[in-house]
Coordinates of C-alpha atoms and ligand atoms in Angstrom, one line a residue:
L54 CA 0.0 0.0 0.0
Y55 CA 2.9 2.4 0.7
Q56 CA 3.4 2.5 -3.0
L57 CA 0.1 4.2 -3.4
L58 CA 1.0 7.0 -1.0
P59 CA 2.0 10.4 -2.5
K60 CA 5.6 10.3 -3.8
D61 CA 8.4 12.7 -3.5
P62 CA 8.4 14.1 -7.0
S63 CA 12.2 14.6 -7.0
R64 CA 12.7 10.8 -6.7
P65 CA 12.8 8.5 -9.8
P66 CA 9.7 6.3 -10.1
V67 CA 9.8 3.0 -8.2
V68 CA 9.0 -0.2 -10.0
W69 CA 5.7 -1.6 -8.7
H70 CA 6.2 -4.8 -6.6
W71 CA 4.0 -6.9 -4.3
I72 CA 6.4 -7.9 -1.5
P73 CA 8.1 -4.9 0.2
L74 CA 11.7 -6.0 0.8
F75 CA 11.8 -8.7 -1.8
G76 CA 10.8 -6.1 -4.4
S77 CA 11.5 -7.0 -8.1
A78 CA 14.1 -9.7 -7.3
A79 CA 12.2 -12.4 -9.2
S80 CA 11.6 -10.6 -12.5
Y81 CA 15.1 -9.0 -12.4
G82 CA 16.8 -12.3 -11.5
Q83 CA 15.0 -14.2 -14.3
D84 CA 16.0 -11.9 -17.2
P85 CA 17.5 -8.6 -16.2
I86 CA 17.7 -7.3 -19.8
K87 CA 14.0 -8.0 -20.4
F88 CA 13.2 -6.5 -17.0
Y89 CA 15.2 -3.3 -17.8
Q90 CA 13.6 -3.0 -21.3
E91 CA 10.1 -3.4 -19.9
C92 CA 10.7 -1.0 -17.1
G93 CA 12.2 1.5 -19.6
E94 CA 9.0 1.4 -21.7
K95 CA 6.8 1.9 -18.6
Y96 CA 8.8 4.4 -16.5
G97 CA 11.3 5.9 -18.9
N98 CA 15.1 6.0 -18.9
I99 CA 15.4 6.2 -15.1
F100 CA 13.6 4.1 -12.5
T101 CA 14.4 2.5 -9.1
F102 CA 13.7 -1.1 -8.2
I103 CA 13.9 -2.9 -4.9
L104 CA 16.2 -5.9 -4.8
L105 CA 16.1 -7.7 -1.4
G106 CA 16.0 -4.5 0.5
R107 CA 18.5 -2.5 -1.7
R108 CA 17.3 0.5 -3.7
C109 CA 18.8 0.1 -7.2
T110 CA 18.3 3.1 -9.6
V111 CA 18.8 2.1 -13.2
T112 CA 19.7 4.7 -15.9
L113 CA 19.3 3.5 -19.4
G114 CA 20.5 4.5 -22.8
A115 CA 23.8 6.2 -23.8
E116 CA 22.9 9.1 -21.4
G117 CA 22.3 6.6 -18.6
N118 CA 25.7 4.9 -19.3
N119 CA 27.3 8.4 -19.2
F120 CA 25.6 9.2 -15.8
V121 CA 26.9 6.1 -14.1
L122 CA 30.3 5.6 -15.8
G123 CA 31.2 9.3 -16.3
G124 CA 30.1 10.2 -12.8
K125 CA 32.7 11.5 -10.3
H126 CA 34.1 8.7 -8.2
T127 CA 33.6 10.7 -5.0
D128 CA 29.8 10.8 -5.8
L129 CA 29.3 7.4 -7.4
C130 CA 31.7 4.9 -5.8
A131 CA 32.7 1.5 -7.2
E132 CA 34.5 0.3 -4.1
D133 CA 31.4 0.8 -2.0
A134 CA 29.4 -1.2 -4.5
Y135 CA 31.8 -4.1 -5.0
T136 CA 34.2 -4.5 -2.1
H137 CA 32.1 -7.0 0.0
L138 CA 32.1 -9.3 -3.1
T139 CA 35.6 -8.9 -4.4
T140 CA 37.8 -8.5 -1.3
P141 CA 37.3 -12.0 0.1
V142 CA 38.2 -13.4 -3.4
F143 CA 41.0 -11.0 -4.5
G144 CA 42.3 -10.2 -1.1
K145 CA 43.4 -7.2 0.9
D146 CA 44.9 -3.8 -0.2
V147 CA 44.1 -4.1 -3.9
V148 CA 41.4 -3.1 -6.4
Y149 CA 38.3 -2.1 -4.3
D150 CA 40.0 -2.7 -0.9
C151 CA 42.1 0.4 -1.2
P152 CA 41.5 4.1 -1.9
N153 CA 40.6 4.7 -5.5
E154 CA 43.8 6.6 -6.2
L155 CA 45.8 3.5 -5.4
L156 CA 43.6 1.4 -7.7
M157 CA 44.4 3.9 -10.5
E158 CA 48.1 3.4 -9.8
Q159 CA 47.7 -0.4 -9.7
K160 CA 45.9 -0.2 -13.1
K161 CA 48.9 1.7 -14.5
F162 CA 51.2 -1.1 -13.2
V163 CA 49.0 -3.7 -14.9
K164 CA 49.0 -1.7 -18.2
F165 CA 52.8 -1.8 -18.1
G166 CA 52.6 -5.6 -18.1
L167 CA 50.0 -5.5 -20.9
R168 CA 52.5 -4.0 -23.3
N169 CA 53.0 -4.9 -27.0
D170 CA 56.4 -6.6 -26.7
N171 CA 54.9 -9.0 -24.1
F172 CA 51.8 -9.5 -26.3
R173 CA 54.1 -10.4 -29.2
T174 CA 55.5 -13.4 -27.3
Y175 CA 52.0 -14.5 -26.3
M176 CA 50.6 -15.4 -29.7
P177 CA 52.7 -18.5 -30.4
M178 CA 52.2 -19.6 -26.7
I179 CA 48.4 -19.4 -27.1
E180 CA 48.5 -21.2 -30.5
D181 CA 50.6 -24.0 -29.0
E182 CA 48.4 -24.3 -25.9
V183 CA 45.2 -24.6 -28.0
T184 CA 46.8 -27.1 -30.4
Q185 CA 47.9 -29.3 -27.5
F186 CA 44.5 -29.1 -25.9
M187 CA 42.8 -30.2 -29.1
K188 CA 45.2 -33.1 -29.3
K189 CA 44.9 -34.4 -25.8
Q190 CA 41.4 -33.8 -24.5
D191 CA 38.7 -36.4 -24.6
H192 CA 36.0 -33.9 -25.3
F193 CA 37.8 -32.4 -28.3
R194 CA 39.7 -35.2 -30.0
I195 CA 40.1 -34.1 -33.5
F196 CA 43.5 -35.6 -34.0
Q197 CA 42.3 -39.0 -33.0
M198 CA 39.7 -39.1 -35.7
N199 CA 40.5 -41.3 -38.6
D200 CA 37.6 -40.6 -40.8
I201 CA 37.6 -37.1 -42.2
N202 CA 33.8 -37.2 -42.4
E203 CA 33.4 -38.1 -38.7
W204 CA 31.5 -35.4 -36.6
G205 CA 32.1 -35.1 -32.9
T206 CA 30.6 -32.7 -30.3
F207 CA 31.9 -30.7 -27.4
D208 CA 30.3 -28.6 -24.7
V209 CA 31.4 -25.2 -25.7
L210 CA 31.6 -23.5 -22.3
D211 CA 33.6 -26.4 -20.8
V212 CA 36.1 -26.3 -23.6
M213 CA 36.3 -22.5 -23.7
S214 CA 36.7 -22.3 -19.9
E215 CA 39.6 -24.7 -19.9
I216 CA 41.3 -23.1 -23.0
T217 CA 40.9 -19.6 -21.4
I218 CA 42.6 -20.6 -18.1
L219 CA 45.3 -22.6 -19.8
T220 CA 46.2 -19.7 -22.2
A221 CA 45.9 -16.9 -19.6
S222 CA 48.1 -18.8 -17.2
R223 CA 50.6 -19.8 -19.8
T224 CA 51.0 -16.1 -20.9
L225 CA 50.0 -13.4 -18.3
Q226 CA 50.2 -15.5 -15.2
G227 CA 53.5 -17.2 -16.0
P228 CA 54.9 -20.7 -16.2
E229 CA 54.7 -21.6 -12.4
V230 CA 50.9 -20.8 -12.3
R231 CA 50.4 -22.7 -15.6
D232 CA 52.0 -25.8 -14.2
T233 CA 50.0 -25.8 -10.9
I234 CA 46.7 -24.9 -12.4
T235 CA 46.1 -28.1 -14.2
A236 CA 47.5 -30.3 -11.5
S237 CA 47.0 -29.8 -7.8
Y238 CA 45.2 -26.5 -7.8
A239 CA 42.2 -27.1 -10.1
D240 CA 39.8 -27.7 -7.2
V241 CA 41.2 -24.8 -5.2
F242 CA 40.6 -22.4 -8.1
S243 CA 37.1 -23.8 -8.5
D244 CA 36.4 -23.1 -4.7
L245 CA 37.6 -19.6 -5.1
D246 CA 35.5 -19.1 -8.1
G247 CA 32.5 -20.4 -6.2
G248 CA 32.7 -17.3 -4.0
F249 CA 32.2 -15.0 -7.0
T250 CA 28.4 -15.2 -7.5
P251 CA 25.4 -12.9 -7.2
I252 CA 24.5 -14.6 -3.9
H253 CA 27.8 -13.5 -2.5
W254 CA 27.1 -9.9 -3.6
L255 CA 23.7 -9.9 -2.0
F256 CA 24.7 -11.8 1.2
P257 CA 28.4 -11.0 1.9
S258 CA 28.5 -13.5 4.8
L259 CA 26.4 -16.6 5.3
P260 CA 27.3 -19.7 7.3
L261 CA 27.5 -21.8 4.2
P262 CA 30.2 -24.2 3.1
S263 CA 30.9 -22.3 -0.1
Y264 CA 31.9 -19.2 1.9
R265 CA 34.3 -21.2 4.0
K266 CA 35.8 -22.9 1.0
R267 CA 36.2 -19.6 -0.7
D268 CA 38.2 -18.2 2.2
I269 CA 40.4 -21.3 2.4
A270 CA 41.0 -21.3 -1.3
H271 CA 41.9 -17.6 -1.3
K272 CA 44.5 -18.2 1.4
K273 CA 46.0 -21.1 -0.5
I274 CA 46.2 -19.3 -3.8
S275 CA 47.5 -16.1 -2.3
D276 CA 50.3 -18.2 -0.6
L277 CA 51.1 -19.9 -3.9
Y278 CA 51.6 -16.5 -5.6
V279 CA 53.7 -15.2 -2.7
S280 CA 55.9 -18.3 -2.8
I281 CA 56.4 -17.9 -6.6
I282 CA 57.4 -14.2 -6.1
R283 CA 59.8 -15.0 -3.4
K284 CA 61.4 -17.9 -5.3
R285 CA 61.8 -15.7 -8.3
R286 CA 63.4 -12.9 -6.2
E287 CA 65.7 -15.3 -4.4
S288 CA 66.9 -17.1 -7.5
G289 CA 67.0 -14.1 -9.7
S290 CA 65.3 -16.1 -12.3
K291 CA 62.4 -15.0 -14.4
L292 CA 62.7 -11.4 -13.2
E293 CA 62.4 -10.3 -16.7
A294 CA 59.9 -12.9 -17.9
P295 CA 57.2 -11.5 -20.2
D296 CA 54.5 -12.1 -17.7
M297 CA 52.5 -10.0 -15.2
I298 CA 54.3 -11.2 -12.0
A299 CA 57.6 -10.0 -13.4
S300 CA 56.1 -6.6 -14.5
L301 CA 54.5 -6.0 -11.1
M302 CA 57.8 -6.8 -9.3
E303 CA 59.4 -3.9 -11.0
Q304 CA 56.8 -1.3 -10.2
K305 CA 56.7 1.4 -7.5
Y306 CA 53.9 3.6 -6.2
R307 CA 54.2 7.3 -6.6
S308 CA 55.3 7.4 -3.0
G309 CA 58.4 5.4 -4.0
R310 CA 57.3 2.2 -2.3
A311 CA 57.5 -1.0 -4.2
L312 CA 54.5 -3.3 -4.2
K313 CA 54.4 -5.8 -1.3
D314 CA 54.3 -9.5 -2.1
H315 CA 50.8 -9.9 -1.0
E316 CA 49.7 -6.9 -3.2
I317 CA 51.2 -8.5 -6.2
A318 CA 49.6 -11.8 -5.3
H319 CA 46.2 -10.2 -4.9
I320 CA 46.4 -8.2 -8.2
M321 CA 47.3 -11.5 -9.9
I322 CA 44.2 -13.2 -8.4
A323 CA 42.0 -10.2 -9.5
L324 CA 43.3 -10.4 -13.0
L325 CA 42.7 -14.1 -13.2
M326 CA 39.1 -13.7 -11.9
A327 CA 38.4 -10.6 -14.1
G328 CA 39.5 -12.3 -17.3
Q329 CA 38.4 -15.9 -16.8
H330 CA 34.6 -15.8 -17.1
T331 CA 34.4 -12.7 -19.3
S332 CA 36.7 -14.2 -22.0
S333 CA 35.4 -17.8 -21.8
A334 CA 31.8 -16.5 -22.0
T335 CA 32.6 -14.3 -25.0
G336 CA 34.5 -17.2 -26.7
S337 CA 31.6 -19.6 -26.1
W338 CA 28.9 -17.2 -27.5
L339 CA 31.2 -16.5 -30.5
M340 CA 31.7 -20.2 -31.3
L341 CA 28.0 -20.8 -30.9
H342 CA 27.1 -18.1 -33.4
V343 CA 29.8 -19.2 -35.8
A344 CA 28.5 -22.8 -35.6
D345 CA 25.0 -21.4 -36.2
H346 CA 26.2 -19.5 -39.3
P347 CA 28.5 -21.8 -41.3
E348 CA 29.0 -19.1 -43.9
I349 CA 30.7 -16.9 -41.4
G350 CA 32.8 -19.9 -40.2
E351 CA 33.9 -20.3 -43.8
A352 CA 34.7 -16.6 -44.2
L353 CA 36.8 -16.8 -41.0
Y354 CA 38.6 -19.8 -42.4
Q355 CA 39.2 -18.3 -45.8
E356 CA 40.6 -15.1 -44.0
Q357 CA 43.1 -17.4 -42.2
V358 CA 44.0 -19.2 -45.4
K359 CA 44.6 -16.0 -47.3
N360 CA 46.8 -14.5 -44.6
F361 CA 48.5 -17.3 -42.7
R362 CA 48.7 -20.5 -44.9
L363 CA 52.2 -21.0 -46.2
P364 CA 52.8 -22.5 -49.7
N365 CA 53.9 -25.8 -48.0
G366 CA 50.4 -26.1 -46.4
K367 CA 51.6 -25.3 -42.9
W368 CA 50.2 -22.4 -40.8
R369 CA 52.1 -19.3 -39.8
T370 CA 51.4 -17.8 -36.3
M371 CA 49.6 -14.5 -36.4
D372 CA 51.5 -11.5 -35.3
F373 CA 49.8 -9.4 -32.6
E374 CA 49.8 -6.4 -35.0
E375 CA 48.2 -8.3 -37.8
I376 CA 45.0 -9.1 -35.9
K377 CA 43.5 -5.7 -36.4
D378 CA 43.7 -6.1 -40.1
L379 CA 41.5 -9.2 -40.2
P380 CA 38.0 -7.7 -40.7
V381 CA 36.0 -10.9 -40.4
L382 CA 37.6 -12.0 -37.1
D383 CA 37.5 -8.4 -35.8
S384 CA 33.8 -7.9 -36.6
V385 CA 32.8 -11.4 -35.3
I386 CA 34.4 -10.5 -31.9
R387 CA 32.8 -7.0 -31.8
E388 CA 29.4 -8.3 -32.7
T389 CA 29.5 -11.1 -30.1
L390 CA 30.4 -8.5 -27.5
R391 CA 27.5 -6.3 -28.7
V392 CA 24.9 -9.0 -28.4
H393 CA 26.4 -10.8 -25.4
P394 CA 28.4 -8.4 -23.2
P395 CA 29.4 -10.7 -20.4
I396 CA 28.7 -8.0 -17.7
H397 CA 25.1 -6.9 -18.1
S398 CA 25.0 -4.4 -15.3
I399 CA 27.6 -2.0 -14.0
M400 CA 27.0 -0.5 -10.6
R401 CA 28.2 2.2 -8.2
K402 CA 27.0 3.3 -4.8
V403 CA 25.7 6.8 -4.2
R404 CA 27.8 8.7 -1.6
T405 CA 26.1 12.0 -1.8
D406 CA 22.6 12.9 -3.2
I407 CA 23.1 13.4 -6.9
A408 CA 20.9 15.3 -9.4
V409 CA 20.2 13.5 -12.6
P410 CA 20.8 15.6 -15.7
A411 CA 17.6 16.9 -17.4
T412 CA 18.7 15.3 -20.6
L413 CA 18.3 11.9 -19.0
A414 CA 15.0 12.5 -17.3
S415 CA 13.2 15.5 -16.0
P416 CA 10.0 15.0 -13.8
S417 CA 8.8 18.6 -14.2
E418 CA 9.8 21.7 -15.9
N419 CA 11.3 23.1 -12.7
G420 CA 13.2 20.3 -11.3
T421 CA 15.2 17.2 -11.9
Y422 CA 15.3 13.9 -10.2
V423 CA 17.7 13.4 -7.4
V424 CA 19.1 9.9 -6.5
P425 CA 19.6 9.7 -2.8
T426 CA 22.7 8.7 -0.8
G427 CA 22.8 5.0 -0.2
D428 CA 21.1 4.0 -3.5
Y429 CA 23.0 1.8 -6.0
V430 CA 23.0 3.3 -9.5
W431 CA 23.2 0.8 -12.3
S432 CA 23.9 1.2 -16.0
S433 CA 23.3 -1.5 -18.5
P434 CA 25.3 -1.1 -21.7
A435 CA 23.7 -4.4 -22.7
V436 CA 20.4 -2.5 -23.2
S437 CA 21.9 0.3 -25.3
Q438 CA 23.8 -2.3 -27.3
L439 CA 20.5 -3.9 -28.2
D440 CA 18.5 -0.7 -28.7
P441 CA 16.5 -0.9 -32.0
R442 CA 16.7 2.9 -32.3
I443 CA 20.4 2.7 -32.6
W444 CA 21.1 -0.7 -34.3
K445 CA 19.4 -2.1 -37.3
N446 CA 17.9 -5.5 -36.6
S447 CA 19.3 -5.0 -33.1
N448 CA 18.6 -8.5 -31.8
E449 CA 20.3 -10.2 -34.7
W450 CA 23.9 -11.4 -34.5
D451 CA 25.2 -9.9 -37.7
P452 CA 28.9 -9.2 -37.9
T453 CA 28.6 -7.5 -41.3
R454 CA 27.1 -4.5 -39.5
W455 CA 30.7 -3.6 -38.5
S456 CA 31.8 -3.1 -42.0
D457 CA 28.9 -0.8 -42.6
P458 CA 30.1 2.8 -41.9
Q459 CA 26.7 3.7 -40.4
G460 CA 27.0 0.8 -37.9
M461 CA 30.5 2.0 -37.0
A462 CA 29.2 5.6 -36.6
A463 CA 26.6 4.4 -34.1
A464 CA 29.4 3.3 -31.8
A465 CA 31.5 6.4 -32.3
G466 CA 31.9 8.9 -29.5
R467 CA 34.4 10.9 -27.5
A468 CA 37.7 9.3 -26.5
Y469 CA 38.1 8.9 -22.8
E470 CA 41.0 10.9 -21.4
D471 CA 42.6 9.9 -18.2
S472 CA 43.5 12.2 -15.4
E473 CA 46.8 13.1 -16.9
G474 CA 45.2 14.1 -20.2
A475 CA 46.7 11.2 -22.2
K476 CA 44.4 9.6 -24.7
I477 CA 43.7 6.0 -23.9
D478 CA 43.2 3.7 -26.8
Y479 CA 43.5 0.0 -26.1
G480 CA 42.6 -1.3 -29.5
F481 CA 39.5 -2.2 -31.3
G482 CA 40.5 1.0 -33.3
L483 CA 37.1 2.2 -34.4
V484 CA 35.1 1.6 -31.2
S485 CA 34.5 4.5 -28.9
K486 CA 35.9 4.7 -25.4
G487 CA 33.4 7.5 -24.4
T488 CA 31.3 7.2 -21.3
D489 CA 28.4 8.3 -23.4
S490 CA 28.8 5.6 -26.1
P491 CA 26.0 3.1 -26.5
Y492 CA 28.6 0.4 -27.1
Q493 CA 30.5 -0.4 -23.9
P494 CA 31.2 -4.1 -23.5
F495 CA 34.4 -3.1 -21.6
G496 CA 32.8 -0.3 -19.6
A497 CA 34.1 3.3 -19.8
G498 CA 35.5 6.0 -17.6
R499 CA 38.0 5.5 -14.8
H500 CA 36.9 1.9 -14.1
R501 CA 37.2 0.9 -17.7
C502 CA 38.5 -2.6 -18.3
I503 CA 42.3 -2.8 -18.7
G504 CA 42.2 -6.3 -20.1
E505 CA 40.5 -5.5 -23.4
Q506 CA 43.6 -5.8 -25.5
F507 CA 44.7 -9.0 -23.9
A508 CA 41.1 -10.5 -24.2
Y509 CA 41.1 -9.4 -27.9
L510 CA 44.4 -11.1 -28.6
Q511 CA 43.5 -14.2 -26.6
L512 CA 40.1 -14.6 -28.3
S513 CA 41.6 -13.9 -31.7
S514 CA 44.3 -16.4 -31.3
V515 CA 42.1 -19.2 -29.8
I516 CA 39.4 -18.8 -32.5
A517 CA 41.9 -18.7 -35.3
T518 CA 43.6 -21.8 -34.1
V519 CA 40.3 -23.7 -33.7
I520 CA 38.9 -22.6 -37.0
R521 CA 42.0 -23.6 -38.9
Q522 CA 41.5 -27.2 -37.7
V523 CA 37.8 -27.8 -37.7
E524 CA 34.4 -26.9 -39.2
L525 CA 31.6 -26.1 -36.8
K526 CA 27.9 -26.5 -36.9
L527 CA 25.0 -26.2 -34.4
E528 CA 22.5 -29.0 -34.4
T529 CA 20.5 -28.0 -31.3
P530 CA 18.5 -24.8 -30.7
F531 CA 20.6 -21.7 -29.9
P532 CA 21.2 -21.7 -26.1
Q533 CA 19.4 -19.2 -23.8
P534 CA 21.5 -16.9 -21.5
N535 CA 21.9 -17.9 -17.9
Y536 CA 21.5 -14.9 -15.6
Q537 CA 22.0 -16.7 -12.3
T538 CA 25.7 -16.2 -12.6
L539 CA 27.6 -12.9 -12.4
I540 CA 28.7 -13.3 -16.1
T541 CA 26.0 -14.1 -18.7
L542 CA 26.8 -17.6 -19.8
P543 CA 25.0 -19.9 -22.3
K544 CA 22.7 -22.5 -20.7
K545 CA 22.9 -26.2 -21.5
P546 CA 22.5 -27.8 -24.0
R547 CA 25.3 -25.9 -25.7
A548 CA 27.0 -28.7 -27.7
I549 CA 28.7 -27.7 -30.9
S550 CA 29.4 -30.3 -33.6
Y551 CA 32.8 -30.3 -35.2
R552 CA 34.6 -32.1 -38.0
R553 CA 38.3 -32.1 -38.9
R554 CA 39.0 -30.0 -42.0
Q555 CA 40.2 -31.7 -45.1
F556 CA 43.5 -30.2 -46.1
D557 CA 44.5 -30.0 -49.7
Ligands
LIG641 C1 36.7 -3.9 -15.6 C2 34.5 -6.2 -19.2 C3 38.5 -9.1 -19.7 C4 40.6 -6.8 -16.0 C5 35.8 -4.3 -16.5 C6 34.5 -3.6 -16.7 C7 33.9 -4.3 -17.8 C8 34.8 -5.4 -18.2 C9 32.6 -4.0 -18.3 C10 34.0 -2.4 -16.0 C11 33.4 -2.7 -14.7 C12 32.9 -1.5 -13.9 O1 33.0 -0.4 -14.5 O2 32.4 -1.6 -12.8 C13 35.4 -7.2 -19.7 C14 35.2 -8.1 -20.8 C15 36.3 -8.9 -21.0 C16 37.2 -8.5 -19.9 C17 33.9 -8.1 -21.7 C18 36.6 -10.0 -22.0 C19 35.9 -10.2 -23.1 C20 39.4 -8.7 -18.8 C21 40.7 -9.3 -18.7 C22 41.3 -8.7 -17.6 C23 40.4 -7.7 -17.1 C24 41.3 -10.4 -19.6 C25 42.7 -8.9 -17.0 C26 43.7 -9.2 -17.7 C27 39.7 -5.9 -15.6 C28 39.9 -5.1 -14.4 C29 38.8 -4.2 -14.2 C30 37.9 -4.6 -15.3 C31 41.2 -5.1 -13.5 C32 38.5 -3.3 -13.1 C33 38.8 -1.9 -13.4 C34 38.4 -0.9 -12.4 O3 37.5 -1.1 -11.5 O4 38.9 0.2 -12.4 N1 36.0 -5.3 -17.4 N2 36.7 -7.5 -19.2 N3 39.2 -7.7 -17.8 N4 38.5 -5.5 -16.1 FE1 37.6 -6.5 -17.7

């Protein structure tokens, strides 16, 4: 009944719900994108919904993205929104468990590790890792097939998850992590991962076994990294390795202090967690669409043949610099990230009452809405990336839109400039980095993803290596998205059929 009482006209409209504290949890949890789209139609580009006692104010469209992602971090705070989820998993003193200024320094350290001369060494490692995987694994056994016409199937998410962790650990994380990950630590990583779910965001501490397992796993993995760091320092070996541990060991904060061992360990865990599900989800959706569109699979293959097949029939490894000149591969990745951005909602917590610009929504001619302190503000680039007013046939996965200049223009916007005025451009060339862009699979503003370029090279290299060896097709209905996880993953069944290519 309280919803029928006169409302404060300066507050955004509240989504109607039957059970006071529970609010809209059921409809949001089932399909957040549909929920946002329906609320957008009913209430406009700004509305507040109740999620198990929390007030969440959603701002839609490019203006809404700009409001949340371009907001001042002193008003709209990421650490207040995320730290109770991330700190038990990543660990102390890094990312959202430190003042924002330190996070900005830590991001610079990581960017130093993500430099082109390191990237160049990664391409052959990824290719090798994927080739070995395809040879060995039971669920992807192309080299054991005798008959060229034999079709097999694999669960795409299982395969992409394994390939993602193997390739990320072989390159960014370094050889010691690569060796432990497949052996003794697989279960420990899975326990840590089990602590990174929407339930853990909603209920930071519950007396459940998964919370205890998460804490034990965090300690074990943190200790593993610290021991790797110490061994490297003591032996003097691998101090100049092309991986992130080596890069972080070289860095110093502006105060002149070097990173402590536990800080390096916790940054490494954060990078592992930030990249694992985002990249494996993107790779899975990409493969599913390619399997569903054999003509695109063929175009991808022909692009590889044209550029990397040697006269003797062998394949040449792609150079990092060459990836951006492969329009089919590039547009397949972009389009997958448009239709399936792994992170559907980006949130901040409001630290001080904040007025909403009239361009986003104005309740009356004289005033604007004010979002009160304590609310969460959420943007959903996933909604603007599917907006039919911006994208032609917006729900269709159509990579050709990226070679259409109008499609490109839709994604164009201002370049984001960091606090020191330097232009940040991590790749994807034509895609905007602006906080007001409708295309933001990697976010925007000061919390923008720093892993974009690595994800791009990892995905490109994995896809190219797979597509060189096999044809793909989808024989079951296209999978629905699962929104019960933090990252939007394809639901089962998600088996792709594959057949070894016939080489001339
Ligand atoms: C932040 C997406 C891969 C490291 C973000 C954000 C998005 C995103 C949307 C912004 C979150 C926010 O504003 O609250 C993606 C996607 C990926 C990907 C779609 C792959 C397809 C990676 C990888 C790494 C990484 C591989 C590490 C190597 C980070 C970090 C942040 C971040 C450290 C936090 C930045 C901050 O809060 O300032 N990512 N990411 N990401 N990403 Fe990624």
